[in-house]
Amino acid sequence: MPRRRSPSPSSSTAPRNRTPQPVRVRRRTFRDFVKAFLAFVALAVLLVGVPVALAMTAGWPFPETFEPMEWLKQDISVSTFLSILTFVVWLAWAQFTACVLVEMKAALSGVGVPGRVPGAGPSQLLARQLVAALLLVGATAASFTPSLAQLGQTYDDNQRPTVAAAQQTPGLFAQQQEQAAGAAAAVAEQASHTEATPAAKKQGDTKFYRIQPPEGRHHDSLWEIAERHLGDGRRYKEIFELNKDRAQPDGSRLSEASLIRPGWIMEMPGDARGGDLVEMPDDAPEVSPEVRRQISDYARTGDGAHEQGGDQAQGSGGEGSGGGTAHVDLPQQRPAPGTGHADLQRPAPDQVATPAQDSSSFGLPEALLTAPLLAAGLLGALGHRRRQALWQSAFAGIGGRRGMEPPTPTGDALDVQDALLVGADPEGVRLLDRSLRGLAASLAAESRPLPTVYAAWMSNGDLHLQLAQPSGKPPSPWQLGQDQTFWMLARADAETYEDVDTAAPYSGLVSLGTMDDSRLLLNLESVPGIVSLSGREEDRAAVFASVAAELATNGWSDRMTITLVGFGEDLTALAPSRLRHLDGIEALIETMEAETRQRRGALGAAGHDSVLTGRTGPAQHTRWAPHLVLLAAEPSPEDAMTLAELAADASRLGIGYLVGTGSGDLPGAAWEMKITGEGRLLAPLLGLELDAQLLPAAERRAVVELFTDADPEHGPDGPGTTPPFLVDISEQGRPAVYARLVGPYEIIGLETPDGERSALLHEALALLLLHREGVHPRVLSSALWPRGVTDDVREALLDRLRDWLGTDPDGTPRLRTDDAGRLTLAKSVVSDLDVLRSLYHEATQGKGVDSRAVRGRLLTDALVLVRGPLLADRPEGRYRWLTHEIVDAQLPLLVADTGLALAEFHMEKNRAEKAIEALNAALRTAPSDERLWNELLRATHALDDPERLTALASDLMTRSGARGLPPRTEALLDELLPTWRDAVAAAG
């Protein structure tokens, strides 16, 4: 299918957004009225004149009797052809009428993309243009394109987003764009109040503004009030601070910067100007006595608030015009007055110091410290990659890599790994995943479709979903938020959810940044159009890298495809199954045109109106995986228009587009954002001003290095197999402090610390023993206190740990700090895991290579150390940091390698019973290692005892359960005991 091309830039009439400029005022001209009149006449002729003319000349299309067999027997004549032609014209009229109704509904409701009438094509386009022209002179045309304004803000039930959003989502064709822009300008003209001020007020006089009732579809907003009367819309924060939480005439209070109501009074900064301001205490004869009384009463409520709010406004006033930081409260549950419920309270920022709030970052990358969901995803994916490499080394027989140790990161990669350990919030990811899947399962049980979710806000553990439109009462334990378009789930209720077998409903959610104490996740999959990102190239690249990395590794999604264009070829190492890189825009457009057609056809064949209906209910097995496109290279005007056409129906198909632009001027952009050099993500027309989540170039390279180093195929020779810490296993190397970690936790050589602090000190020592390369102080504190701790508490613990471990005979402390500031243990502090690694290394790569007797003794000593799994008796609720470690995969492999080596040692002398004893000892710690079972079968077969071999085969079948025996084990049994199946069946 040939791609549509837009007109050249010089001739294009598409409106251009220039965030954060307000909508330009445009007066309606005589030409607009002429267009509207002609559109009305055309619609009247087509909708009324055509059927009347047909009825009078050709009659109604339906026959007087229904006798199909008689029709077939009649002769074909000219009247027959005329009847068929008349019926076709009636069908065309009905289709056009349906198109007009669909377009009128979309224009009047202002919600969603107009539905598609099957087979309409040009008819629907004509209907859209006529309806737009008819509504051009009124405010309704502003809703011709879906208004998605005020994302992250709140409204009363009777309020709607500002009309400025009408210019934000231009239509697919130039004429529609011109009409939507003209309608937006016309409504903005209605909103502007241009009465001349009688006389200039002196600086510092108290002024008030009364919120005006809505005109058409326009509602007053603090941004527009600040734009009109303060000269800068960004100064809306000053108005908000002056009036926050003050009682209004109707008894309610201003708590959200976007939640204002007609009739409310706003105290204004002293330099406010404009004809619709009221200056007090002077009487204003043009204001009614009732309004003057309301203003006077309101002024008295501000005595205390004005002193505080005025200082804040004064302090921010200079910044307001210069790009200061806006203070906007975020979505939170606010029950209606009189319900008897208290508002949700947030802890003060200074009550708990989270890891990211410590006074010093110790040189760790702040970008990852303040991105808990991204860090958790990367950390989980990195751990999975390292475990995969270990098992691949053991079972795939990669030469020279059996029992390999993962490479120890250095430099920037080590700092990034520490930042991931400190910043990660795996519990938050787990709760988010369970909450979303639980919601999908509850809706499916009630036979209700999934609502379209534009964004999610995470605030102090609570989850707020912002819906595209009201979707009724949410299923328990979800509650309605501050209005019908917010569903809210408290953290305590989220913790009651368990894992459910349902598809991830909102895989396209990705973190953009934080505002105050809330984190915004935008659902890229649901955006009805393109999301554009402007700013400097390096700043945009940091946002794109963060979005790509989180989408590729997050824990709340299933299958998905993320296409990267213009950046990120190196990022594919993070998740090769999800991330793919394309060379250019041409390849992208070709790919997306084909996929868009394919998805439309698949949805139609399945009978779904969107991919969301395919993710719940009987069809959820199809999953309808999202496809998210991240295009960092700015497209040409023609390519941008083609992408806009593809994106117009993308949200229904599960496709999302994030496109970068250097100019901030992208045709077809539904939502526009800008990243500043200070790391602020701005979208004023959406009501957003965030601290952006970024992954700068240096951190991105370090993250990629961690993943590529964990790849077992990385490098020609692979990572080294030498343990990071070798113990002197001779008699002279007896340690001063010996900790037994393999099995129950025991410490030899130290006095038991105080009962209240014993568990914390033991856990800290275990972490240090498992990381002989050193542990960053912040990694230690985040592991012991996942919910945060203050600096003084952390330092107090380290002092106690130093005192407990003591010093070596030469006076050197056993807990030290290296040149990089990391905590390390002296060589005199040893664990049994260190000894186990050293014994196996010495037996297979040291003295045991040349001496069979030494090898047997070392392997036997190593296997004696194994008393069970790592930290077998650890208390519940502690040692959660072990989920980030791969030692739980390393230890079973190490024990299995030791058992296999010792069994081989005994089989060389035909000591099968000794080999079986060694293998059984290893199986107690590594019961699922297939290599141990195979060697156990060979050793048992060497005893020449078929009954014992049959019993072992039966035991293996029982352990395997419904999965059955692994193919290699089954093939080995067929070789060793061909009749094993019949023997096992008879024994069972």
PDB file of C-alpha atoms in Angstrom, residues 89-99 117:
ATOM      1  CA  VAL A  89     -28.069   4.645  -3.266  1.00  0.00           C
ATOM      2  CA  TRP A  90     -30.150   4.006  -0.152  1.00  0.00           C
ATOM      3  CA  LEU A  91     -27.264   1.978   1.309  1.00  0.00           C
ATOM      4  CA  ALA A  92     -24.809   4.784   0.539  1.00  0.00           C
ATOM      5  CA  TRP A  93     -27.110   7.283   2.261  1.00  0.00           C
ATOM      6  CA  ALA A  94     -27.427   5.051   5.333  1.00  0.00           C
ATOM      7  CA  GLN A  95     -23.660   4.639   5.533  1.00  0.00           C
ATOM      8  CA  PHE A  96     -23.098   8.400   5.239  1.00  0.00           C
ATOM      9  CA  THR A  97     -25.724   9.050   7.915  1.00  0.00           C
ATOM     10  CA  ALA A  98     -23.935   6.613  10.225  1.00  0.00           C
ATOM     11  CA  CYS A  99     -20.655   8.450   9.560  1.00  0.00           C
ATOM     12  CA  VAL A 117     -17.707   2.913  10.089  1.00  0.00           C
TER      13      VAL A 117
END
